[in-house]
Amino acid sequence: MSARELTEITVVGDDDTGLIARITTLLFEHGVNIEDLDQAVRDDLFRMTMRVDATEMDASEHHLRRELAALGDDLGVDVRVRFPADRDARQVAVLVTKESHCLEKLLAAQTEGELDAEIGVVIGNHDDLQPVAERHGVPFHDVGDESGNHDERRLLSLLDDYDVDLVVLARFMRILSPKVVFRYEGRIINVHPSLLPAFPGAKAYRQAKEAGVRVAGVTAHYVTTDLDQGPIITQRAFDVPDGASVETMRERGQPLEAEALLEAVELHLNDDVVVRRGRTELRDPDREYQLGLPDAVDGATPDYPVDGEREATSDD
């Protein structure tokens, strides 16, 4: 049974003894078979993601949801259930701040029918990009204060209201807490303006300039609780001219940010990428994705000399 045919159950809340046993027991009693279980604890916050086969369960979907919600209330945790039918029309939430290039690229791709999902909502910590979202007929919500600090409780409420399957950080200039990251583990994609793992954190273009790099780039990756260290999905690179300013680097990088982010979103939505041991792998290596540098670069890349190989001579 494929991942898209399994029911997903996510549990997030305070860590407590016996929590896993009580939830798995309830599932067993209803004939639900657990196919995959992943759990983690960070700063006393517990997260468990299960993929289960519920095709032979002895209860209705509504009844199982209600029982799990009641058990969650009793345990003091949040339990979410997503049956396969809930993912027929997948919903994407795009989180933004003030830079429009990534949002514009994603919305254009939706208009052109390139996304196997619907961008159901744009959420910002400023209202600068509200006109962009509204021009494309997408609801916009501002969850930030005057300083741009986002209200995480309201953010989570909106993600729940729109039944979001994938969260895309399109230059969202705030760090999400483990409460958000754990709830959407493996379903948050960010774009960062550097070739990670180099230059994580803020002002990446400036970091690259100060380091004197000759080649810079951008990275789209899954978000984890470790800042800018999640599994890398796609990357793009560009030359840095001698004496280039930070603004010049930004102008060269922003179109690539949008391109890398869109490709990463398409990979995820097409179920063409999987995370194994902290790294992403293609399910089908024959699918046409750029992932990194364009193929034309291979022709300009020398392949000799290599240690252990003897240079051919006229006598050979």
PDB file of C-alpha atoms in Angstrom:
ATOM      1  CA  MET A   1       0.000   0.000   0.000  1.00  0.00           C
ATOM      2  CA  SER A   2       1.438   3.371  -1.014  1.00  0.00           C
ATOM      3  CA  ALA A   3       1.911   6.282   1.366  1.00  0.00           C
ATOM      4  CA  ARG A   4      -0.993   8.162  -0.207  1.00  0.00           C
ATOM      5  CA  GLU A   5      -3.348   5.246   0.483  1.00  0.00           C
ATOM      6  CA  LEU A   6      -2.513   5.168   4.200  1.00  0.00           C
ATOM      7  CA  THR A   7      -4.172   7.196   6.922  1.00  0.00           C
ATOM      8  CA  GLU A   8      -1.894   9.672   8.694  1.00  0.00           C
ATOM      9  CA  ILE A   9      -2.214  10.288  12.433  1.00  0.00           C
ATOM     10  CA  THR A  10      -0.192  13.062  14.060  1.00  0.00           C
ATOM     11  CA  VAL A  11       0.103  13.535  17.817  1.00  0.00           C
ATOM     12  CA  VAL A  12       1.715  16.665  19.298  1.00  0.00           C
ATOM     13  CA  GLY A  13       1.836  17.750  22.937  1.00  0.00           C
ATOM     14  CA  ASP A  14       3.599  17.435  26.261  1.00  0.00           C
ATOM     15  CA  ASP A  15       5.572  14.255  26.712  1.00  0.00           C
ATOM     16  CA  ASP A  16       4.027  11.789  29.168  1.00  0.00           C
ATOM     17  CA  THR A  17       4.510   8.170  30.186  1.00  0.00           C
ATOM     18  CA  GLY A  18       2.141   5.712  28.548  1.00  0.00           C
ATOM     19  CA  LEU A  19       0.998   8.088  25.839  1.00  0.00           C
ATOM     20  CA  ILE A  20       2.047   5.901  22.908  1.00  0.00           C
ATOM     21  CA  ALA A  21       0.606   2.759  24.460  1.00  0.00           C
ATOM     22  CA  ARG A  22      -2.839   4.275  24.965  1.00  0.00           C
ATOM     23  CA  ILE A  23      -3.097   5.568  21.414  1.00  0.00           C
ATOM     24  CA  THR A  24      -1.795   2.408  19.755  1.00  0.00           C
ATOM     25  CA  THR A  25      -4.091   0.285  21.946  1.00  0.00           C
ATOM     26  CA  LEU A  26      -7.133   2.253  20.801  1.00  0.00           C
ATOM     27  CA  LEU A  27      -6.124   1.720  17.182  1.00  0.00           C
ATOM     28  CA  PHE A  28      -5.551  -2.001  17.731  1.00  0.00           C
ATOM     29  CA  GLU A  29      -8.974  -2.372  19.330  1.00  0.00           C
ATOM     30  CA  HIS A  30     -10.578  -0.969  16.178  1.00  0.00           C
ATOM     31  CA  GLY A  31      -8.620  -3.177  13.787  1.00  0.00           C
ATOM     32  CA  VAL A  32      -6.295  -0.422  12.558  1.00  0.00           C
ATOM     33  CA  ASN A  33      -2.883  -1.719  11.501  1.00  0.00           C
ATOM     34  CA  ILE A  34       0.144   0.529  12.114  1.00  0.00           C
ATOM     35  CA  GLU A  35       2.444   0.483   9.075  1.00  0.00           C
ATOM     36  CA  ASP A  36       4.947   3.131  10.160  1.00  0.00           C
ATOM     37  CA  LEU A  37       5.567   5.049  13.380  1.00  0.00           C
ATOM     38  CA  ASP A  38       8.015   7.875  13.995  1.00  0.00           C
ATOM     39  CA  GLN A  39       8.398   9.784  17.256  1.00  0.00           C
ATOM     40  CA  ALA A  40      10.596  12.481  18.723  1.00  0.00           C
ATOM     41  CA  VAL A  41      10.836  14.684  21.811  1.00  0.00           C
ATOM     42  CA  ARG A  42      12.318  18.181  21.759  1.00  0.00           C
ATOM     43  CA  ASP A  43      12.226  20.571  24.741  1.00  0.00           C
ATOM     44  CA  ASP A  44       9.623  18.312  26.432  1.00  0.00           C
ATOM     45  CA  LEU A  45       7.382  18.568  23.360  1.00  0.00           C
ATOM     46  CA  PHE A  46       6.344  15.170  22.012  1.00  0.00           C
ATOM     47  CA  ARG A  47       5.592  14.431  18.366  1.00  0.00           C
ATOM     48  CA  MET A  48       4.453  11.141  16.880  1.00  0.00           C
ATOM     49  CA  THR A  49       3.514  10.507  13.266  1.00  0.00           C
ATOM     50  CA  MET A  50       1.866   7.244  12.291  1.00  0.00           C
ATOM     51  CA  ARG A  51       0.831   5.877   8.925  1.00  0.00           C
ATOM     52  CA  VAL A  52      -1.827   3.259   9.362  1.00  0.00           C
ATOM     53  CA  ASP A  53      -3.979   0.953   7.280  1.00  0.00           C
ATOM     54  CA  ALA A  54      -7.567   1.700   8.297  1.00  0.00           C
ATOM     55  CA  THR A  55      -9.282  -0.173   5.473  1.00  0.00           C
ATOM     56  CA  GLU A  56     -10.380  -3.038   7.761  1.00  0.00           C
ATOM     57  CA  MET A  57     -11.267  -1.021  10.872  1.00  0.00           C
ATOM     58  CA  ASP A  58     -14.559  -1.760  12.626  1.00  0.00           C
ATOM     59  CA  ALA A  59     -15.540   1.903  13.075  1.00  0.00           C
ATOM     60  CA  SER A  60     -16.480   4.788  10.813  1.00  0.00           C
ATOM     61  CA  GLU A  61     -13.964   7.537  10.016  1.00  0.00           C
ATOM     62  CA  HIS A  62     -16.049   9.985  12.034  1.00  0.00           C
ATOM     63  CA  HIS A  63     -16.142   7.634  15.038  1.00  0.00           C
ATOM     64  CA  LEU A  64     -12.368   7.024  14.988  1.00  0.00           C
ATOM     65  CA  ARG A  65     -11.668  10.767  14.742  1.00  0.00           C
ATOM     66  CA  ARG A  66     -13.993  11.434  17.684  1.00  0.00           C
ATOM     67  CA  GLU A  67     -12.433   8.728  19.866  1.00  0.00           C
ATOM     68  CA  LEU A  68      -8.879   9.866  19.095  1.00  0.00           C
ATOM     69  CA  ALA A  69      -9.814  13.491  19.785  1.00  0.00           C
ATOM     70  CA  ALA A  70     -11.359  12.519  23.127  1.00  0.00           C
ATOM     71  CA  LEU A  71      -8.292  10.479  24.046  1.00  0.00           C
ATOM     72  CA  GLY A  72      -6.096  13.402  23.038  1.00  0.00           C
ATOM     73  CA  ASP A  73      -8.056  15.718  25.313  1.00  0.00           C
ATOM     74  CA  ASP A  74      -7.613  13.227  28.148  1.00  0.00           C
ATOM     75  CA  LEU A  75      -3.863  12.989  27.511  1.00  0.00           C
ATOM     76  CA  GLY A  76      -3.389  16.717  26.927  1.00  0.00           C
ATOM     77  CA  VAL A  77      -2.174  16.283  23.336  1.00  0.00           C
ATOM     78  CA  ASP A  78      -3.441  17.330  19.915  1.00  0.00           C
ATOM     79  CA  VAL A  79      -4.387  14.394  17.665  1.00  0.00           C
ATOM     80  CA  ARG A  80      -5.010  14.936  13.945  1.00  0.00           C
ATOM     81  CA  VAL A  81      -6.249  12.275  11.528  1.00  0.00           C
ATOM     82  CA  ARG A  82      -6.007  12.524   7.745  1.00  0.00           C
ATOM     83  CA  PHE A  83      -7.683   9.750   5.781  1.00  0.00           C
ATOM     84  CA  PRO A  84      -6.674   9.167   2.131  1.00  0.00           C
ATOM     85  CA  ALA A  85      -9.871  10.841   0.903  1.00  0.00           C
ATOM     86  CA  ASP A  86      -8.905  13.981   2.819  1.00  0.00           C
ATOM     87  CA  ARG A  87      -5.926  14.356   0.481  1.00  0.00           C
ATOM     88  CA  ASP A  88      -7.817  14.192  -2.822  1.00  0.00           C
ATOM     89  CA  ALA A  89      -7.647  17.979  -3.163  1.00  0.00           C
ATOM     90  CA  ARG A  90      -4.487  18.853  -1.306  1.00  0.00           C
ATOM     91  CA  GLN A  91      -4.175  22.323   0.160  1.00  0.00           C
ATOM     92  CA  VAL A  92      -1.012  24.416   0.266  1.00  0.00           C
ATOM     93  CA  ALA A  93      -0.424  27.343   2.623  1.00  0.00           C
ATOM     94  CA  VAL A  94       2.240  29.844   1.595  1.00  0.00           C
ATOM     95  CA  LEU A  95       3.863  31.856   4.394  1.00  0.00           C
ATOM     96  CA  VAL A  96       5.397  35.188   3.403  1.00  0.00           C
ATOM     97  CA  THR A  97       6.885  38.392   4.770  1.00  0.00           C
ATOM     98  CA  LYS A  98       7.623  41.174   2.269  1.00  0.00           C
ATOM     99  CA  GLU A  99       9.536  39.649  -0.674  1.00  0.00           C
ATOM    100  CA  SER A 100       7.176  38.741  -3.514  1.00  0.00           C
ATOM    101  CA  HIS A 101       9.303  36.762  -5.995  1.00  0.00           C
ATOM    102  CA  CYS A 102       8.710  33.275  -4.586  1.00  0.00           C
ATOM    103  CA  LEU A 103       5.008  33.866  -4.008  1.00  0.00           C
ATOM    104  CA  GLU A 104       4.581  35.199  -7.558  1.00  0.00           C
ATOM    105  CA  LYS A 105       6.287  32.095  -8.992  1.00  0.00           C
ATOM    106  CA  LEU A 106       4.092  29.706  -6.999  1.00  0.00           C
ATOM    107  CA  LEU A 107       0.861  31.500  -7.849  1.00  0.00           C
ATOM    108  CA  ALA A 108       1.801  31.631 -11.540  1.00  0.00           C
ATOM    109  CA  ALA A 109       2.481  27.883 -11.477  1.00  0.00           C
ATOM    110  CA  GLN A 110      -0.956  27.282  -9.978  1.00  0.00           C
ATOM    111  CA  THR A 111      -2.591  29.447 -12.639  1.00  0.00           C
ATOM    112  CA  GLU A 112      -0.803  27.447 -15.338  1.00  0.00           C
ATOM    113  CA  GLY A 113      -1.911  24.135 -13.820  1.00  0.00           C
ATOM    114  CA  GLU A 114       1.599  23.025 -12.840  1.00  0.00           C
ATOM    115  CA  LEU A 115       0.788  22.152  -9.212  1.00  0.00           C
ATOM    116  CA  ASP A 116      -0.977  18.978  -8.123  1.00  0.00           C
ATOM    117  CA  ALA A 117      -2.649  20.918  -5.317  1.00  0.00           C
ATOM    118  CA  GLU A 118      -4.385  24.193  -4.582  1.00  0.00           C
ATOM    119  CA  ILE A 119      -2.791  27.184  -2.884  1.00  0.00           C
ATOM    120  CA  GLY A 120      -5.648  27.700  -0.480  1.00  0.00           C
ATOM    121  CA  VAL A 121      -4.255  30.515   1.636  1.00  0.00           C
ATOM    122  CA  VAL A 122      -1.376  32.971   1.922  1.00  0.00           C
ATOM    123  CA  ILE A 123      -0.368  33.897   5.473  1.00  0.00           C
ATOM    124  CA  GLY A 124       1.962  36.793   6.245  1.00  0.00           C
ATOM    125  CA  ASN A 125       3.583  38.386   9.250  1.00  0.00           C
ATOM    126  CA  HIS A 126       3.112  41.712   7.407  1.00  0.00           C
ATOM    127  CA  ASP A 127       0.325  42.711   5.026  1.00  0.00           C
ATOM    128  CA  ASP A 128       2.619  43.875   2.179  1.00  0.00           C
ATOM    129  CA  LEU A 129       1.803  40.932  -0.095  1.00  0.00           C
ATOM    130  CA  GLN A 130      -1.948  40.925   0.433  1.00  0.00           C
ATOM    131  CA  PRO A 131      -2.533  42.581  -2.992  1.00  0.00           C
ATOM    132  CA  VAL A 132      -0.503  39.846  -4.700  1.00  0.00           C
ATOM    133  CA  ALA A 133      -2.589  37.078  -3.134  1.00  0.00           C
ATOM    134  CA  GLU A 134      -5.874  38.840  -3.786  1.00  0.00           C
ATOM    135  CA  ARG A 135      -4.939  39.466  -7.418  1.00  0.00           C
ATOM    136  CA  HIS A 136      -4.819  35.688  -7.803  1.00  0.00           C
ATOM    137  CA  GLY A 137      -8.033  35.161  -5.836  1.00  0.00           C
ATOM    138  CA  VAL A 138      -6.296  33.569  -2.834  1.00  0.00           C
ATOM    139  CA  PRO A 139      -7.309  34.517   0.731  1.00  0.00           C
ATOM    140  CA  PHE A 140      -4.675  36.414   2.729  1.00  0.00           C
ATOM    141  CA  HIS A 141      -4.302  36.580   6.504  1.00  0.00           C
ATOM    142  CA  ASP A 142      -1.892  38.781   8.445  1.00  0.00           C
ATOM    143  CA  VAL A 143      -0.816  37.102  11.695  1.00  0.00           C
ATOM    144  CA  GLY A 144       1.987  39.540  12.606  1.00  0.00           C
ATOM    145  CA  ASP A 145       2.197  42.492  14.941  1.00  0.00           C
ATOM    146  CA  GLU A 146       3.765  45.860  14.056  1.00  0.00           C
ATOM    147  CA  SER A 147       7.231  44.359  14.451  1.00  0.00           C
ATOM    148  CA  GLY A 148       6.406  41.310  12.337  1.00  0.00           C
ATOM    149  CA  ASN A 149       6.282  38.849  15.232  1.00  0.00           C
ATOM    150  CA  HIS A 150       3.738  36.240  14.245  1.00  0.00           C
ATOM    151  CA  ASP A 151       0.942  34.917  16.429  1.00  0.00           C
ATOM    152  CA  GLU A 152       1.682  31.208  16.308  1.00  0.00           C
ATOM    153  CA  ARG A 153      -1.586  30.166  17.892  1.00  0.00           C
ATOM    154  CA  ARG A 154      -3.501  31.998  15.168  1.00  0.00           C
ATOM    155  CA  LEU A 155      -1.185  30.571  12.525  1.00  0.00           C
ATOM    156  CA  LEU A 156      -1.910  27.026  13.678  1.00  0.00           C
ATOM    157  CA  SER A 157      -5.616  27.788  13.756  1.00  0.00           C
ATOM    158  CA  LEU A 158      -5.531  29.004  10.154  1.00  0.00           C
ATOM    159  CA  LEU A 159      -3.555  25.982   8.987  1.00  0.00           C
ATOM    160  CA  ASP A 160      -6.202  23.815  10.622  1.00  0.00           C
ATOM    161  CA  ASP A 161      -9.110  25.844   9.206  1.00  0.00           C
ATOM    162  CA  TYR A 162      -7.773  25.480   5.664  1.00  0.00           C
ATOM    163  CA  ASP A 163      -6.944  21.782   6.196  1.00  0.00           C
ATOM    164  CA  VAL A 164      -3.408  22.377   4.983  1.00  0.00           C
ATOM    165  CA  ASP A 165      -1.335  19.486   3.614  1.00  0.00           C
ATOM    166  CA  LEU A 166       1.862  21.405   2.788  1.00  0.00           C
ATOM    167  CA  VAL A 167       3.331  24.582   4.282  1.00  0.00           C
ATOM    168  CA  VAL A 168       5.655  26.553   1.992  1.00  0.00           C
ATOM    169  CA  LEU A 169       7.896  29.244   3.457  1.00  0.00           C
ATOM    170  CA  ALA A 170       8.293  31.682   0.567  1.00  0.00           C
ATOM    171  CA  ARG A 171      10.870  33.949   2.217  1.00  0.00           C
ATOM    172  CA  PHE A 172       8.990  33.940   5.528  1.00  0.00           C
ATOM    173  CA  MET A 173      11.455  35.747   7.759  1.00  0.00           C
ATOM    174  CA  ARG A 174      10.535  34.179  11.069  1.00  0.00           C
ATOM    175  CA  ILE A 175      11.506  30.937  12.803  1.00  0.00           C
ATOM    176  CA  LEU A 176       8.702  28.456  13.432  1.00  0.00           C
ATOM    177  CA  SER A 177       8.589  26.835  16.861  1.00  0.00           C
ATOM    178  CA  PRO A 178       8.676  23.057  17.397  1.00  0.00           C
ATOM    179  CA  LYS A 179       4.900  23.175  17.972  1.00  0.00           C
ATOM    180  CA  VAL A 180       4.417  24.026  14.293  1.00  0.00           C
ATOM    181  CA  VAL A 181       7.338  22.048  12.880  1.00  0.00           C
ATOM    182  CA  PHE A 182       6.420  18.865  14.740  1.00  0.00           C
ATOM    183  CA  ARG A 183       2.776  19.077  13.708  1.00  0.00           C
ATOM    184  CA  TYR A 184       3.717  19.371  10.033  1.00  0.00           C
ATOM    185  CA  GLU A 185       6.858  17.244  10.093  1.00  0.00           C
ATOM    186  CA  GLY A 186       7.974  16.452   6.550  1.00  0.00           C
ATOM    187  CA  ARG A 187       5.382  18.853   5.159  1.00  0.00           C
ATOM    188  CA  ILE A 188       7.137  22.221   5.502  1.00  0.00           C
ATOM    189  CA  ILE A 189       9.444  23.420   2.721  1.00  0.00           C
ATOM    190  CA  ASN A 190      11.653  26.498   2.998  1.00  0.00           C
ATOM    191  CA  VAL A 191      13.958  28.286   0.565  1.00  0.00           C
ATOM    192  CA  HIS A 192      17.228  29.684   1.890  1.00  0.00           C
ATOM    193  CA  PRO A 193      19.529  32.059  -0.035  1.00  0.00           C
ATOM    194  CA  SER A 194      22.727  30.022   0.227  1.00  0.00           C
ATOM    195  CA  LEU A 195      24.154  26.675  -0.757  1.00  0.00           C
ATOM    196  CA  LEU A 196      23.413  24.970   2.532  1.00  0.00           C
ATOM    197  CA  PRO A 197      25.011  23.854   4.759  1.00  0.00           C
ATOM    198  CA  ALA A 198      27.076  26.997   4.081  1.00  0.00           C
ATOM    199  CA  PHE A 199      25.837  30.295   5.513  1.00  0.00           C
ATOM    200  CA  PRO A 200      22.757  29.298   7.510  1.00  0.00           C
ATOM    201  CA  GLY A 201      20.708  31.870   9.377  1.00  0.00           C
ATOM    202  CA  ALA A 202      20.074  35.521   8.628  1.00  0.00           C
ATOM    203  CA  LYS A 203      21.687  37.672   5.910  1.00  0.00           C
ATOM    204  CA  ALA A 204      23.046  34.732   3.932  1.00  0.00           C
ATOM    205  CA  TYR A 205      23.983  36.797   0.879  1.00  0.00           C
ATOM    206  CA  ARG A 206      25.997  39.147   3.077  1.00  0.00           C
ATOM    207  CA  GLN A 207      27.665  36.172   4.763  1.00  0.00           C
ATOM    208  CA  ALA A 208      28.649  34.836   1.343  1.00  0.00           C
ATOM    209  CA  LYS A 209      30.028  38.183   0.204  1.00  0.00           C
ATOM    210  CA  GLU A 210      32.064  38.625   3.371  1.00  0.00           C
ATOM    211  CA  ALA A 211      33.481  35.116   2.883  1.00  0.00           C
ATOM    212  CA  GLY A 212      34.583  36.074  -0.628  1.00  0.00           C
ATOM    213  CA  VAL A 213      32.842  33.233  -2.449  1.00  0.00           C
ATOM    214  CA  ARG A 214      33.115  32.975  -6.231  1.00  0.00           C
ATOM    215  CA  VAL A 215      30.024  30.771  -6.490  1.00  0.00           C
ATOM    216  CA  ALA A 216      26.906  31.314  -4.405  1.00  0.00           C
ATOM    217  CA  GLY A 217      23.461  29.785  -4.531  1.00  0.00           C
ATOM    218  CA  VAL A 218      20.138  28.903  -2.974  1.00  0.00           C
ATOM    219  CA  THR A 219      18.593  25.817  -1.351  1.00  0.00           C
ATOM    220  CA  ALA A 220      15.062  24.506  -0.927  1.00  0.00           C
ATOM    221  CA  HIS A 221      14.809  22.081   1.974  1.00  0.00           C
ATOM    222  CA  TYR A 222      12.451  20.448   4.430  1.00  0.00           C
ATOM    223  CA  VAL A 223      12.164  22.325   7.706  1.00  0.00           C
ATOM    224  CA  THR A 224      13.249  20.717  10.961  1.00  0.00           C
ATOM    225  CA  THR A 225      13.663  22.128  14.445  1.00  0.00           C
ATOM    226  CA  ASP A 226      17.346  22.705  13.638  1.00  0.00           C
ATOM    227  CA  LEU A 227      17.607  26.015  11.778  1.00  0.00           C
ATOM    228  CA  ASP A 228      18.428  25.587   8.063  1.00  0.00           C
ATOM    229  CA  GLN A 229      19.609  22.005   8.589  1.00  0.00           C
ATOM    230  CA  GLY A 230      16.672  20.047   7.190  1.00  0.00           C
ATOM    231  CA  PRO A 231      17.022  17.578   4.292  1.00  0.00           C
ATOM    232  CA  ILE A 232      18.003  19.371   1.081  1.00  0.00           C
ATOM    233  CA  ILE A 233      15.626  18.959  -1.873  1.00  0.00           C
ATOM    234  CA  THR A 234      16.882  21.267  -4.643  1.00  0.00           C
ATOM    235  CA  GLN A 235      19.703  23.760  -5.133  1.00  0.00           C
ATOM    236  CA  ARG A 236      20.734  26.370  -7.688  1.00  0.00           C
ATOM    237  CA  ALA A 237      24.074  28.164  -8.075  1.00  0.00           C
ATOM    238  CA  PHE A 238      25.354  31.353  -9.704  1.00  0.00           C
ATOM    239  CA  ASP A 239      28.701  33.060 -10.278  1.00  0.00           C
ATOM    240  CA  VAL A 240      29.603  36.022  -8.089  1.00  0.00           C
ATOM    241  CA  PRO A 241      31.405  38.697 -10.159  1.00  0.00           C
ATOM    242  CA  ASP A 242      34.488  40.259  -8.647  1.00  0.00           C
ATOM    243  CA  GLY A 243      33.407  43.168  -6.470  1.00  0.00           C
ATOM    244  CA  ALA A 244      29.726  42.249  -6.622  1.00  0.00           C
ATOM    245  CA  SER A 245      27.578  43.950  -4.016  1.00  0.00           C
ATOM    246  CA  VAL A 246      25.125  42.181  -1.742  1.00  0.00           C
ATOM    247  CA  GLU A 247      22.331  43.706  -3.825  1.00  0.00           C
ATOM    248  CA  THR A 248      23.836  42.281  -7.023  1.00  0.00           C
ATOM    249  CA  MET A 249      23.999  38.848  -5.415  1.00  0.00           C
ATOM    250  CA  ARG A 250      20.403  39.168  -4.276  1.00  0.00           C
ATOM    251  CA  GLU A 251      19.279  40.124  -7.790  1.00  0.00           C
ATOM    252  CA  ARG A 252      21.050  37.066  -9.195  1.00  0.00           C
ATOM    253  CA  GLY A 253      19.753  34.790  -6.464  1.00  0.00           C
ATOM    254  CA  GLN A 254      16.088  35.705  -6.191  1.00  0.00           C
ATOM    255  CA  PRO A 255      14.959  34.189  -9.527  1.00  0.00           C
ATOM    256  CA  LEU A 256      16.805  31.015  -8.559  1.00  0.00           C
ATOM    257  CA  GLU A 257      15.168  31.025  -5.115  1.00  0.00           C
ATOM    258  CA  ALA A 258      11.768  31.031  -6.800  1.00  0.00           C
ATOM    259  CA  GLU A 259      12.796  28.310  -9.265  1.00  0.00           C
ATOM    260  CA  ALA A 260      14.332  26.007  -6.653  1.00  0.00           C
ATOM    261  CA  LEU A 261      11.374  26.424  -4.314  1.00  0.00           C
ATOM    262  CA  LEU A 262       8.827  25.658  -7.038  1.00  0.00           C
ATOM    263  CA  GLU A 263      10.696  22.530  -8.104  1.00  0.00           C
ATOM    264  CA  ALA A 264      10.907  21.345  -4.486  1.00  0.00           C
ATOM    265  CA  VAL A 265       7.164  21.868  -4.063  1.00  0.00           C
ATOM    266  CA  GLU A 266       6.465  19.945  -7.275  1.00  0.00           C
ATOM    267  CA  LEU A 267       8.712  17.079  -6.141  1.00  0.00           C
ATOM    268  CA  HIS A 268       6.832  16.852  -2.856  1.00  0.00           C
ATOM    269  CA  LEU A 269       3.352  17.120  -4.350  1.00  0.00           C
ATOM    270  CA  ASN A 270       4.183  14.511  -7.007  1.00  0.00           C
ATOM    271  CA  ASP A 271       5.445  12.135  -4.287  1.00  0.00           C
ATOM    272  CA  ASP A 272       8.731  11.958  -6.180  1.00  0.00           C
ATOM    273  CA  VAL A 273      10.983  12.627  -3.195  1.00  0.00           C
ATOM    274  CA  VAL A 274      11.475  10.680   0.011  1.00  0.00           C
ATOM    275  CA  VAL A 275      13.611  11.341   3.088  1.00  0.00           C
ATOM    276  CA  ARG A 276      15.886   8.521   4.239  1.00  0.00           C
ATOM    277  CA  ARG A 277      18.397   8.931   7.056  1.00  0.00           C
ATOM    278  CA  GLY A 278      18.218  12.692   6.901  1.00  0.00           C
ATOM    279  CA  ARG A 279      18.723  12.943   3.135  1.00  0.00           C
ATOM    280  CA  THR A 280      16.300  13.184   0.244  1.00  0.00           C
ATOM    281  CA  GLU A 281      16.202  10.610  -2.536  1.00  0.00           C
ATOM    282  CA  LEU A 282      14.191  10.468  -5.744  1.00  0.00           C
ATOM    283  CA  ARG A 283      11.636   7.674  -5.893  1.00  0.00           C
ATOM    284  CA  ASP A 284      12.112   7.546  -9.667  1.00  0.00           C
ATOM    285  CA  PRO A 285      15.586   8.718 -10.783  1.00  0.00           C
ATOM    286  CA  ASP A 286      14.368   8.803 -14.388  1.00  0.00           C
ATOM    287  CA  ARG A 287      11.913  11.651 -13.770  1.00  0.00           C
ATOM    288  CA  GLU A 288      13.096  14.941 -15.261  1.00  0.00           C
ATOM    289  CA  TYR A 289      14.035  17.385 -12.531  1.00  0.00           C
ATOM    290  CA  GLN A 290      16.972  19.760 -12.462  1.00  0.00           C
ATOM    291  CA  LEU A 291      17.688  19.394  -8.711  1.00  0.00           C
ATOM    292  CA  GLY A 292      21.046  21.200  -8.953  1.00  0.00           C
ATOM    293  CA  LEU A 293      23.127  22.637 -11.790  1.00  0.00           C
ATOM    294  CA  PRO A 294      21.809  22.416 -15.374  1.00  0.00           C
ATOM    295  CA  ASP A 295      23.046  19.557 -17.559  1.00  0.00           C
ATOM    296  CA  ALA A 296      25.015  21.995 -19.744  1.00  0.00           C
ATOM    297  CA  VAL A 297      27.467  22.499 -16.880  1.00  0.00           C
ATOM    298  CA  ASP A 298      28.602  18.873 -17.149  1.00  0.00           C
ATOM    299  CA  GLY A 299      30.101  19.548 -20.548  1.00  0.00           C
ATOM    300  CA  ALA A 300      32.210  22.373 -19.147  1.00  0.00           C
ATOM    301  CA  THR A 301      33.398  20.406 -16.122  1.00  0.00           C
ATOM    302  CA  PRO A 302      36.806  18.713 -16.515  1.00  0.00           C
ATOM    303  CA  ASP A 303      36.924  14.998 -15.801  1.00  0.00           C
ATOM    304  CA  TYR A 304      40.710  14.532 -15.807  1.00  0.00           C
ATOM    305  CA  PRO A 305      43.041  14.036 -13.989  1.00  0.00           C
ATOM    306  CA  VAL A 306      41.690  11.718 -11.318  1.00  0.00           C
ATOM    307  CA  ASP A 307      43.850   9.983  -8.711  1.00  0.00           C
ATOM    308  CA  GLY A 308      44.868   6.504  -9.867  1.00  0.00           C
ATOM    309  CA  GLU A 309      44.265   7.135 -13.551  1.00  0.00           C
ATOM    310  CA  ARG A 310      47.253   7.294 -15.929  1.00  0.00           C
ATOM    311  CA  GLU A 311      47.193   9.905 -18.622  1.00  0.00           C
ATOM    312  CA  ALA A 312      46.972   8.360 -22.090  1.00  0.00           C
ATOM    313  CA  THR A 313      50.057   8.736 -24.298  1.00  0.00           C
ATOM    314  CA  SER A 314      50.573   8.502 -28.049  1.00  0.00           C
ATOM    315  CA  ASP A 315      52.152   5.041 -27.521  1.00  0.00           C
ATOM    316  CA  ASP A 316      48.963   3.585 -25.942  1.00  0.00           C
TER     317      ASP A 316
END
